Amino acid sequence: MPTTFAVQDITIHRIVEQEYGFMALREFLPTLSDAQVEELEEGAYDAKSGNIVLCFQSYVVKTPHHNILVDACIGNNKTFPRRPAWNAKTDGNWMAALKAGGLAPEDIDFVMCTHLHGDHIGWNTKLENGRWVPTFPKARYLFSQKEYEYWTGPNVPAGFSMDPLNESVLPVVEAGRAELVTSDHALNDHIRLLPTPGHTPDHFAVCAGKGGDQAVFTGDLIHSPIQARYPELVMRVDTDRDQAVQTRRRFFERYCDTDTLCCTMHFPSPSVGHVKRWGEGFRLEYVS
Ligand SMILES: [Zn+2]
């Protein structure tokens, strides 16, 4: 199973933390029909548990200038009372995968969080002497300002846990390491953000490559391959479902039949491929 991809002058590493049958299929994709269940691709559904299979991972992008971490996954010692597989865990999976990519935490120059849900910010911080401190000692952390204001403001959905934000985002801001940017921000000629709102209010994707998008990192604008085939399939906590559907369709239309490597966060391994048309929707032709 490939975990490293090279395109032009950039190298991409998958940093996998977990992959498992995460949640009952229809709890996760509430509008999924019986006919669509039949079309789920092998590996995306665990028939035994009835759960949707998701990978939880980050990506590291090495450009000639920087090492960039796209999304910070689940993390260790974090508070997730409703997710036993994540709650206060202390495994070495993520750090071992980083090391396998030839990287140590001090090698990361930038961290970019596509949005501020708990499974995309965890490794932003680590517990040190009872305090949350930035995991990557030299990195600047890019968050969308609008996204940050939403999750720290008065309109957070009822029942949404503030633990991930308190443990994995606020300590970075307090340490003076956060840069609050717009979701169309360009870091330099190799790295640009692409506004992809809907799953959260100011979600962004990350585009990499000089002179064009050699690779794009989806964050959570999509979770499972069946949502490429049927972009209208919403995910349970999309903050704006109509906008999420529109974003998904526009995104796949933009990259369909191009050479751009599409790096998804939650598709089962290998997670990475090229966008092709499938019926009235799309599919990923995986890179193997
Ligand atoms: Zn996610």
mmCIF file of N, CA and C in Angstrom, residues 3-5 10-15 58-63 65-70 92-110 135-138:
data_model
loop_
_atom_site.group_PDB
_atom_site.id
_atom_site.type_symbol
_atom_site.label_atom_id
_atom_site.label_comp_id
_atom_site.label_asym_id
_atom_site.label_seq_id
_atom_site.Cartn_x
_atom_site.Cartn_y
_atom_site.Cartn_z
ATOM 1 N N THR A 3 2.353 4.851 0.591
ATOM 2 C CA THR A 3 2.105 5.956 1.522
ATOM 3 C C THR A 3 2.915 7.184 1.126
ATOM 4 N N THR A 4 3.700 7.064 0.048
ATOM 5 C CA THR A 4 4.497 8.190 -0.426
ATOM 6 C C THR A 4 4.251 8.389 -1.913
ATOM 7 N N PHE A 5 4.074 9.648 -2.303
ATOM 8 C CA PHE A 5 3.775 9.974 -3.697
ATOM 9 C C PHE A 5 4.641 11.151 -4.103
ATOM 10 N N ILE A 10 7.419 18.027 -5.626
ATOM 11 C CA ILE A 10 6.897 17.825 -4.269
ATOM 12 C C ILE A 10 6.742 16.327 -3.962
ATOM 13 N N THR A 11 6.904 16.027 -2.684
ATOM 14 C CA THR A 11 6.705 14.655 -2.200
ATOM 15 C C THR A 11 5.627 14.704 -1.124
ATOM 16 N N ILE A 12 4.765 13.699 -1.146
ATOM 17 C CA ILE A 12 3.628 13.652 -0.226
ATOM 18 C C ILE A 12 3.709 12.363 0.584
ATOM 19 N N HIS A 13 3.541 12.474 1.883
ATOM 20 C CA HIS A 13 3.482 11.291 2.747
ATOM 21 C C HIS A 13 2.129 11.219 3.439
ATOM 22 N N ARG A 14 1.529 10.038 3.410
ATOM 23 C CA ARG A 14 0.343 9.805 4.253
ATOM 24 C C ARG A 14 0.832 9.476 5.657
ATOM 25 N N ILE A 15 0.205 10.094 6.646
ATOM 26 C CA ILE A 15 0.543 9.822 8.041
ATOM 27 C C ILE A 15 -0.721 9.245 8.696
ATOM 28 N N SER A 58 -3.155 12.310 8.445
ATOM 29 C CA SER A 58 -2.662 13.616 8.018
ATOM 30 C C SER A 58 -1.872 13.388 6.746
ATOM 31 N N TYR A 59 -1.489 14.474 6.107
ATOM 32 C CA TYR A 59 -0.533 14.407 4.999
ATOM 33 C C TYR A 59 0.611 15.370 5.294
ATOM 34 N N VAL A 60 1.818 14.964 4.920
ATOM 35 C CA VAL A 60 2.930 15.908 4.899
ATOM 36 C C VAL A 60 3.302 16.168 3.450
ATOM 37 N N VAL A 61 3.410 17.437 3.102
ATOM 38 C CA VAL A 61 3.827 17.848 1.770
ATOM 39 C C VAL A 61 5.216 18.452 1.885
ATOM 40 N N LYS A 62 6.170 17.860 1.164
ATOM 41 C CA LYS A 62 7.523 18.433 1.124
ATOM 42 C C LYS A 62 7.670 19.199 -0.189
ATOM 43 N N THR A 63 7.827 20.500 -0.099
ATOM 44 C CA THR A 63 8.111 21.314 -1.280
ATOM 45 C C THR A 63 9.600 21.664 -1.234
ATOM 46 N N HIS A 65 10.788 24.285 -0.511
ATOM 47 C CA HIS A 65 10.994 25.307 0.525
ATOM 48 C C HIS A 65 10.615 24.841 1.922
ATOM 49 N N HIS A 66 9.574 24.024 2.037
ATOM 50 C CA HIS A 66 8.987 23.762 3.351
ATOM 51 C C HIS A 66 8.467 22.327 3.488
ATOM 52 N N ASN A 67 8.308 21.922 4.746
ATOM 53 C CA ASN A 67 7.545 20.715 5.071
ATOM 54 C C ASN A 67 6.225 21.170 5.681
ATOM 55 N N ILE A 68 5.142 20.772 5.036
ATOM 56 C CA ILE A 68 3.826 21.269 5.452
ATOM 57 C C ILE A 68 2.960 20.111 5.906
ATOM 58 N N LEU A 69 2.415 20.250 7.099
ATOM 59 C CA LEU A 69 1.494 19.241 7.609
ATOM 60 C C LEU A 69 0.075 19.693 7.306
ATOM 61 N N VAL A 70 -0.666 18.863 6.559
ATOM 62 C CA VAL A 70 -2.063 19.183 6.279
ATOM 63 C C VAL A 70 -2.930 18.329 7.199
ATOM 64 N N GLY A 92 1.598 4.998 19.462
ATOM 65 C CA GLY A 92 2.679 5.646 18.709
ATOM 66 C C GLY A 92 2.464 5.651 17.208
ATOM 67 N N ASN A 93 1.238 5.345 16.746
ATOM 68 C CA ASN A 93 0.989 5.183 15.303
ATOM 69 C C ASN A 93 1.391 6.412 14.489
ATOM 70 N N TRP A 94 0.876 7.536 14.916
ATOM 71 C CA TRP A 94 1.041 8.752 14.107
ATOM 72 C C TRP A 94 2.507 9.180 14.067
ATOM 73 N N MET A 95 3.156 9.178 15.215
ATOM 74 C CA MET A 95 4.567 9.604 15.267
ATOM 75 C C MET A 95 5.459 8.625 14.496
ATOM 76 N N ALA A 96 5.103 7.334 14.538
ATOM 77 C CA ALA A 96 5.884 6.338 13.792
ATOM 78 C C ALA A 96 5.738 6.577 12.291
ATOM 79 N N ALA A 97 4.540 6.935 11.862
ATOM 80 C CA ALA A 97 4.312 7.206 10.434
ATOM 81 C C ALA A 97 5.064 8.461 10.001
ATOM 82 N N LEU A 98 5.106 9.459 10.872
ATOM 83 C CA LEU A 98 5.864 10.685 10.570
ATOM 84 C C LEU A 98 7.348 10.340 10.392
ATOM 85 N N LYS A 99 7.843 9.522 11.299
ATOM 86 C CA LYS A 99 9.248 9.113 11.256
ATOM 87 C C LYS A 99 9.534 8.300 9.990
ATOM 88 N N ALA A 100 8.583 7.445 9.628
ATOM 89 C CA ALA A 100 8.752 6.641 8.406
ATOM 90 C C ALA A 100 8.848 7.535 7.172
ATOM 91 N N GLY A 101 8.263 8.723 7.259
ATOM 92 C CA GLY A 101 8.372 9.703 6.178
ATOM 93 C C GLY A 101 9.664 10.507 6.257
ATOM 94 N N GLY A 102 10.539 10.127 7.178
ATOM 95 C CA GLY A 102 11.833 10.794 7.304
ATOM 96 C C GLY A 102 11.756 12.121 8.037
ATOM 97 N N LEU A 103 10.714 12.285 8.867
ATOM 98 C CA LEU A 103 10.481 13.588 9.498
ATOM 99 C C LEU A 103 10.350 13.472 11.008
ATOM 100 N N ALA A 104 10.823 14.507 11.688
ATOM 101 C CA ALA A 104 10.610 14.664 13.126
ATOM 102 C C ALA A 104 9.745 15.908 13.326
ATOM 103 N N PRO A 105 9.119 16.044 14.501
ATOM 104 C CA PRO A 105 8.246 17.217 14.716
ATOM 105 C C PRO A 105 8.936 18.547 14.421
ATOM 106 N N GLU A 106 10.222 18.645 14.715
ATOM 107 C CA GLU A 106 10.913 19.937 14.487
ATOM 108 C C GLU A 106 11.144 20.229 13.003
ATOM 109 N N ASP A 107 10.872 19.250 12.139
ATOM 110 C CA ASP A 107 11.033 19.484 10.702
ATOM 111 C C ASP A 107 9.816 20.154 10.063
ATOM 112 N N ILE A 108 8.723 20.223 10.796
ATOM 113 C CA ILE A 108 7.494 20.789 10.215
ATOM 114 C C ILE A 108 7.549 22.316 10.271
ATOM 115 N N ASP A 109 7.380 22.955 9.100
ATOM 116 C CA ASP A 109 7.426 24.417 9.020
ATOM 117 C C ASP A 109 6.041 25.052 9.156
ATOM 118 N N PHE A 110 5.034 24.389 8.567
ATOM 119 C CA PHE A 110 3.672 24.917 8.638
ATOM 120 C C PHE A 110 2.693 23.784 8.931
ATOM 121 N N THR A 135 3.055 20.902 19.351
ATOM 122 C CA THR A 135 3.854 19.693 19.102
ATOM 123 C C THR A 135 5.041 19.974 18.188
ATOM 124 N N PHE A 136 4.857 20.946 17.290
ATOM 125 C CA PHE A 136 5.871 21.216 16.259
ATOM 126 C C PHE A 136 6.570 22.520 16.629
ATOM 127 N N PRO A 137 7.771 22.425 17.196
ATOM 128 C CA PRO A 137 8.360 23.589 17.858
ATOM 129 C C PRO A 137 8.670 24.762 16.938
ATOM 130 N N LYS A 138 8.838 24.484 15.630
ATOM 131 C CA LYS A 138 9.193 25.595 14.738
ATOM 132 C C LYS A 138 8.040 26.027 13.842
#
